């Protein structure tokens, strides 16, 4: 795990037990133009401080210093994305890293203070890009403590203070917004898939990869396989660890079924989280005296 010092802006690698002991803050944000990268910080070239993305780094580091936290993690500068191995490790570890942070600063760059004070909070959050991106779903759920900030680092409130309006905007039940991993695990697979059903990612495969931590699974990243194959692989990994039949509780949404050239026949596994859009209230049911197992074989699903 690589962290950025909040005072010196130096990067340092933490491994093993040292990584488990270090105290750090973590940033949740959406990517924009001119992000500062790992290579920028490594080169120590002054021009990267003139990039638009430098502002959020300054905001985050300043807040960490005020909170007496020496180290911060943010994906733009702490991951060397030129290394496919490092990127794969980071994506498979990201939920754990957000979970282990002392505090998560969520930066909603499109909510200035004037907008927040003048409009109802529901409209502000609903219009924010942060609530539409795939990666920010786990970043919303995993941290034990989260504080939301607007454009000029104006504090919007804590996740707890805003939990009711966040629930309305995101479709996530309030009890899942408490930073308690055990509470998240109480929701069925279909319900958790539903949380992702209105979110988007730039790369099609990421709609599956961004959900790894939410279902506590790991799998290799294969950029180029396409979103459908990645999402089916995700469900196959989930099946290895769960007997929750709500994995099959989905329907083809109307906008997909009516799209020209859409696939008329589908298998038992959904092709995208959007297929779970109507599954918010689908609960899992288990008979403790009977184990209803299922598995994927070379001839298909055995159930």
Short mmCIF file of C-alpha atoms in Angstrom, two decimals:
data_model
loop_
_atom_site.label_atom_id
_atom_site.label_comp_id
_atom_site.label_asym_id
_atom_site.label_seq_id
_atom_site.Cartn_x
_atom_site.Cartn_y
_atom_site.Cartn_z
CA UNK A 1 0.00 0.00 0.00
CA UNK A 2 1.45 3.34 -1.07
CA UNK A 3 0.57 6.52 0.89
CA UNK A 4 1.20 10.24 0.43
CA UNK A 5 2.54 12.28 3.34
CA UNK A 6 0.12 15.09 4.16
CA UNK A 7 2.93 17.56 4.96
CA UNK A 8 5.83 16.72 2.64
CA UNK A 9 3.80 15.22 -0.26
CA UNK A 10 6.25 12.34 -0.42
CA UNK A 11 5.12 8.84 -1.37
CA UNK A 12 6.00 5.86 0.79
CA UNK A 13 5.32 2.14 0.46
CA UNK A 14 3.84 0.28 3.44
CA UNK A 15 3.87 -3.53 3.48
CA UNK A 16 2.91 -6.32 5.85
CA UNK A 17 2.17 -5.46 9.46
CA UNK A 18 3.32 -1.89 8.93
CA UNK A 19 0.48 -1.37 6.46
CA UNK A 20 -2.00 -2.69 9.01
CA UNK A 21 -0.78 -0.32 11.73
CA UNK A 22 -0.42 2.95 9.84
CA UNK A 23 -3.13 5.55 10.35
CA UNK A 24 -4.34 7.27 7.19
CA UNK A 25 -7.17 9.27 5.66
CA UNK A 26 -8.58 8.32 2.28
CA UNK A 27 -10.11 10.40 -0.50
CA UNK A 28 -13.21 9.53 -2.51
CA UNK A 29 -13.75 11.61 -5.63
CA UNK A 30 -14.60 11.47 -9.32
CA UNK A 31 -11.92 11.82 -11.97
CA UNK A 32 -11.82 15.05 -13.94
CA UNK A 33 -9.51 16.87 -16.33
CA UNK A 34 -5.81 17.22 -15.48
CA UNK A 35 -5.58 14.78 -12.60
CA UNK A 36 -2.20 14.61 -10.85
CA UNK A 37 -0.78 11.10 -11.33
CA UNK A 38 1.71 8.83 -9.61
CA UNK A 39 4.28 9.67 -12.28
CA UNK A 40 3.80 13.40 -11.64
CA UNK A 41 4.52 13.08 -7.93
CA UNK A 42 7.45 10.72 -8.52
CA UNK A 43 9.10 13.16 -10.93
CA UNK A 44 8.81 16.07 -8.50
CA UNK A 45 8.25 18.41 -11.43
CA UNK A 46 6.76 21.71 -10.27
CA UNK A 47 4.32 21.92 -13.15
CA UNK A 48 2.06 19.23 -11.72
CA UNK A 49 1.02 21.67 -8.99
CA UNK A 50 -0.53 23.78 -11.73
CA UNK A 51 -2.83 20.94 -12.82
CA UNK A 52 -6.50 21.33 -11.95
CA UNK A 53 -6.38 18.12 -9.95
CA UNK A 54 -3.80 19.54 -7.56
CA UNK A 55 -6.48 21.50 -5.71
CA UNK A 56 -8.21 18.43 -4.32
CA UNK A 57 -4.87 17.03 -3.16
CA UNK A 58 -4.14 20.26 -1.29
CA UNK A 59 -7.61 20.25 0.23
CA UNK A 60 -7.27 16.64 1.35
CA UNK A 61 -3.77 17.06 2.81
CA UNK A 62 -4.74 20.23 4.65
CA UNK A 63 -7.74 18.50 6.20
CA UNK A 64 -5.62 15.51 7.19
CA UNK A 65 -3.14 17.83 8.91
CA UNK A 66 -6.00 19.49 10.78
CA UNK A 67 -7.16 16.03 11.85
CA UNK A 68 -3.59 15.13 12.94
CA UNK A 69 -3.27 12.43 10.27
CA UNK A 70 0.13 12.14 8.58
CA UNK A 71 -0.77 9.92 5.65
CA UNK A 72 -3.44 9.93 2.96
CA UNK A 73 -4.44 7.59 0.14
CA UNK A 74 -5.98 8.65 -3.15
CA UNK A 75 -6.15 6.57 -6.29
CA UNK A 76 -4.76 9.22 -8.65
CA UNK A 77 -1.31 9.46 -7.06
CA UNK A 78 -0.98 6.30 -4.95
CA UNK A 79 -1.45 3.73 -7.73
CA UNK A 80 1.03 3.27 -10.57
CA UNK A 81 -1.50 2.53 -13.28
CA UNK A 82 1.26 1.73 -15.77
CA UNK A 83 1.71 -1.54 -13.85
CA UNK A 84 -1.13 -3.96 -14.55
CA UNK A 85 -0.12 -6.10 -11.56
CA UNK A 86 -0.24 -3.13 -9.20
CA UNK A 87 -3.56 -1.94 -10.61
CA UNK A 88 -5.07 -5.41 -10.17
CA UNK A 89 -3.85 -5.63 -6.58
CA UNK A 90 -5.20 -2.16 -5.79
CA UNK A 91 -8.66 -2.84 -7.23
CA UNK A 92 -8.92 -6.15 -5.40
CA UNK A 93 -7.82 -4.44 -2.14
CA UNK A 94 -9.71 -1.16 -2.46
CA UNK A 95 -12.72 -2.03 -0.31
CA UNK A 96 -10.37 -3.15 2.47
CA UNK A 97 -8.33 0.05 2.18
CA UNK A 98 -11.41 2.25 2.42
CA UNK A 99 -12.60 0.14 5.33
CA UNK A 100 -9.29 0.54 7.16
CA UNK A 101 -9.01 4.32 6.86
CA UNK A 102 -9.44 6.46 9.96
CA UNK A 103 -11.70 8.76 7.94
CA UNK A 104 -12.83 9.09 4.34
CA UNK A 105 -13.13 12.53 2.78
CA UNK A 106 -15.71 12.46 -0.01
CA UNK A 107 -15.11 15.34 -2.42
CA UNK A 108 -18.21 16.30 -4.41
CA UNK A 109 -16.63 18.83 -6.75
CA UNK A 110 -19.91 19.98 -8.28
CA UNK A 111 -21.59 21.24 -5.10
CA UNK A 112 -20.43 24.78 -4.23
CA UNK A 113 -21.39 26.29 -0.88
CA UNK A 114 -23.89 28.68 -2.45
CA UNK A 115 -25.73 25.83 -4.16
CA UNK A 116 -25.78 23.74 -0.99
CA UNK A 117 -27.23 26.54 1.14
CA UNK A 118 -29.72 27.75 -1.47
CA UNK A 119 -31.23 24.43 -2.60
CA UNK A 120 -32.64 21.41 -0.83
CA UNK A 121 -29.96 18.87 -0.12
CA UNK A 122 -31.72 16.08 -2.01
CA UNK A 123 -31.51 17.98 -5.31
CA UNK A 124 -27.85 18.85 -4.75
CA UNK A 125 -26.84 15.26 -4.08
CA UNK A 126 -29.05 13.84 -6.81
CA UNK A 127 -27.40 16.10 -9.39
CA UNK A 128 -23.88 15.33 -8.18
CA UNK A 129 -21.74 13.17 -10.46
CA UNK A 130 -20.33 11.42 -7.38
CA UNK A 131 -23.61 9.55 -6.90
CA UNK A 132 -23.67 8.24 -10.47
CA UNK A 133 -20.24 6.61 -10.69
CA UNK A 134 -19.58 2.91 -10.13
CA UNK A 135 -16.40 3.22 -8.08
CA UNK A 136 -17.91 5.59 -5.53
CA UNK A 137 -20.47 2.97 -4.45
CA UNK A 138 -17.96 0.97 -2.42
CA UNK A 139 -16.31 4.22 -1.35
CA UNK A 140 -19.64 5.30 0.13
CA UNK A 141 -20.25 2.00 1.93
CA UNK A 142 -16.86 0.75 3.11
CA UNK A 143 -15.44 3.53 5.37
CA UNK A 144 -16.25 3.45 9.05
CA UNK A 145 -16.36 7.25 9.09
CA UNK A 146 -17.04 9.62 6.18
CA UNK A 147 -17.29 13.40 5.80
CA UNK A 148 -18.62 14.94 2.60
CA UNK A 149 -17.15 18.16 1.15
CA UNK A 150 -18.21 20.43 -1.69
CA UNK A 151 -16.42 22.38 -4.43
CA UNK A 152 -14.30 24.65 -2.23
CA UNK A 153 -13.96 22.04 0.49
CA UNK A 154 -17.05 23.41 2.20
CA UNK A 155 -18.26 20.73 4.60
CA UNK A 156 -21.62 19.30 3.61
CA UNK A 157 -21.94 16.96 6.60
CA UNK A 158 -21.05 13.48 7.73
CA UNK A 159 -22.51 10.36 6.15
CA UNK A 160 -24.43 9.77 9.36
CA UNK A 161 -25.91 13.25 9.42
CA UNK A 162 -26.98 12.96 5.77
CA UNK A 163 -27.91 9.26 5.83
CA UNK A 164 -31.63 9.82 5.17
CA UNK A 165 -31.11 12.00 2.10
CA UNK A 166 -28.23 9.81 0.86
CA UNK A 167 -30.55 6.81 1.13
CA UNK A 168 -33.19 8.59 -0.96
CA UNK A 169 -30.66 9.58 -3.63
CA UNK A 170 -28.73 6.31 -3.82
CA UNK A 171 -31.50 3.79 -3.17
CA UNK A 172 -29.38 2.26 -0.41
CA UNK A 173 -31.11 1.42 2.86
CA UNK A 174 -30.07 3.64 5.80
CA UNK A 175 -28.84 0.69 7.87
CA UNK A 176 -26.23 -0.06 5.18
CA UNK A 177 -24.83 3.46 5.47
CA UNK A 178 -23.44 3.10 8.98
CA UNK A 179 -19.95 1.91 8.04
CA UNK A 180 -20.64 -1.57 9.42
CA UNK A 181 -19.59 -4.36 7.08
CA UNK A 182 -21.79 -6.85 8.94
CA UNK A 183 -24.88 -4.74 8.19
CA UNK A 184 -24.02 -4.66 4.48
CA UNK A 185 -23.70 -8.46 4.49
CA UNK A 186 -27.26 -8.78 5.78
CA UNK A 187 -28.63 -7.55 2.46
CA UNK A 188 -29.26 -10.06 -0.28
CA UNK A 189 -27.10 -10.27 -3.39
CA UNK A 190 -29.99 -8.88 -5.46
CA UNK A 191 -30.36 -5.87 -3.15
CA UNK A 192 -26.65 -5.08 -3.31
CA UNK A 193 -26.70 -5.44 -7.09
CA UNK A 194 -29.64 -3.04 -7.15
CA UNK A 195 -27.48 -0.41 -5.44
CA UNK A 196 -25.18 -0.49 -8.48
CA UNK A 197 -27.92 -0.61 -11.09
CA UNK A 198 -28.00 3.13 -11.77
CA UNK A 199 -24.27 3.69 -11.76
CA UNK A 200 -21.84 3.98 -14.66
CA UNK A 201 -18.15 3.49 -15.32
CA UNK A 202 -15.91 4.81 -18.08
CA UNK A 203 -14.54 1.38 -18.96
CA UNK A 204 -17.23 -1.25 -19.44
CA UNK A 205 -15.39 -3.92 -17.42
CA UNK A 206 -15.23 -1.67 -14.36
CA UNK A 207 -18.96 -2.07 -13.72
CA UNK A 208 -17.99 -5.54 -12.48
CA UNK A 209 -14.57 -4.78 -11.02
CA UNK A 210 -15.90 -1.95 -8.85
CA UNK A 211 -18.18 -4.44 -7.05
CA UNK A 212 -15.53 -6.95 -5.95
CA UNK A 213 -15.29 -5.66 -2.40
CA UNK A 214 -19.03 -5.30 -2.00
CA UNK A 215 -19.36 -9.08 -2.43
CA UNK A 216 -16.02 -9.96 -0.78
CA UNK A 217 -14.62 -11.72 -3.84
CA UNK A 218 -11.37 -11.46 -5.77
CA UNK A 219 -10.69 -12.10 -9.42
CA UNK A 220 -8.11 -11.13 -12.05
CA UNK A 221 -8.75 -8.07 -14.19
CA UNK A 222 -9.03 -8.69 -17.93
CA UNK A 223 -9.49 -5.34 -19.61
CA UNK A 224 -10.68 -5.98 -23.12
CA UNK A 225 -13.05 -8.83 -22.20
CA UNK A 226 -16.04 -6.47 -22.20
CA UNK A 227 -18.50 -5.54 -19.50
CA UNK A 228 -20.84 -8.48 -20.06
CA UNK A 229 -18.14 -11.13 -19.66
CA UNK A 230 -16.64 -9.34 -16.65
CA UNK A 231 -20.02 -9.13 -14.92
CA UNK A 232 -20.75 -12.81 -15.57
CA UNK A 233 -17.33 -13.73 -14.17
CA UNK A 234 -18.16 -11.67 -11.07
CA UNK A 235 -21.37 -13.62 -10.54
CA UNK A 236 -19.53 -16.92 -10.99
CA UNK A 237 -17.09 -15.87 -8.26
CA UNK A 238 -19.99 -14.87 -5.99
CA UNK A 239 -21.51 -18.34 -6.48
CA UNK A 240 -18.35 -19.96 -5.12
CA UNK A 241 -18.91 -18.31 -1.74
CA UNK A 242 -22.68 -17.88 -1.50
CA UNK A 243 -25.85 -19.96 -1.85
CA UNK A 244 -28.08 -16.89 -2.07
CA UNK A 245 -30.57 -17.61 -4.86
CA UNK A 246 -31.44 -13.93 -5.25
CA UNK A 247 -28.48 -13.82 -7.62
CA UNK A 248 -31.03 -15.01 -10.18
CA UNK A 249 -33.77 -12.53 -9.16
CA UNK A 250 -33.47 -10.08 -12.02
CA UNK A 251 -35.39 -8.99 -15.09
CA UNK A 252 -34.34 -7.56 -18.43
CA UNK A 253 -35.07 -3.81 -18.16
CA UNK A 254 -37.40 -2.33 -20.71
CA UNK A 255 -34.79 0.03 -22.14
CA UNK A 256 -32.53 -2.96 -22.86
CA UNK A 257 -35.27 -5.21 -24.25
CA UNK A 258 -36.56 -2.49 -26.57
CA UNK A 259 -33.15 -1.41 -27.82
CA UNK A 260 -32.55 -2.18 -31.51
CA UNK A 261 -30.39 -5.25 -31.89
CA UNK A 262 -30.74 -6.25 -28.24
CA UNK A 263 -30.26 -9.88 -27.29
CA UNK A 264 -33.63 -11.60 -27.10
CA UNK A 265 -32.41 -14.60 -25.14
CA UNK A 266 -30.32 -14.46 -22.00
CA UNK A 267 -28.96 -17.05 -19.62
CA UNK A 268 -29.48 -17.45 -15.88
CA UNK A 269 -26.84 -14.84 -15.10
CA UNK A 270 -27.50 -11.15 -15.67
CA UNK A 271 -25.41 -9.20 -18.15
CA UNK A 272 -25.23 -5.92 -16.20
CA UNK A 273 -26.27 -4.53 -12.78
CA UNK A 274 -29.10 -2.65 -14.52
CA UNK A 275 -30.92 -6.00 -14.72
CA UNK A 276 -31.31 -5.80 -10.90
CA UNK A 277 -32.88 -2.34 -10.92
CA UNK A 278 -36.22 -3.71 -9.63
CA UNK A 279 -34.67 -5.97 -6.98
CA UNK A 280 -34.44 -3.54 -4.07
CA UNK A 281 -36.88 -5.50 -1.93
CA UNK A 282 -35.84 -9.03 -2.91
CA UNK A 283 -34.84 -10.84 0.27
CA UNK A 284 -32.85 -14.04 0.55
CA UNK A 285 -34.49 -17.04 2.18
CA UNK A 286 -32.60 -19.98 3.61
CA UNK A 287 -33.82 -23.17 5.18
CA UNK A 288 -31.21 -23.99 7.78
CA UNK A 289 -32.11 -27.69 7.68
CA UNK A 290 -31.50 -27.92 3.92
CA UNK A 291 -28.47 -26.74 1.96
CA UNK A 292 -29.58 -25.61 -1.50
CA UNK A 293 -26.23 -25.43 -3.21
CA UNK A 294 -25.57 -24.52 -6.81
CA UNK A 295 -22.45 -24.33 -8.96
CA UNK A 296 -21.22 -23.58 -12.45
CA UNK A 297 -20.06 -26.55 -14.50
CA UNK A 298 -18.64 -26.93 -17.99
CA UNK A 299 -22.22 -27.59 -19.17
CA UNK A 300 -23.79 -24.65 -17.40
CA UNK A 301 -25.35 -23.95 -14.02
CA UNK A 302 -26.22 -26.90 -11.76
CA UNK A 303 -28.95 -25.91 -9.32
#
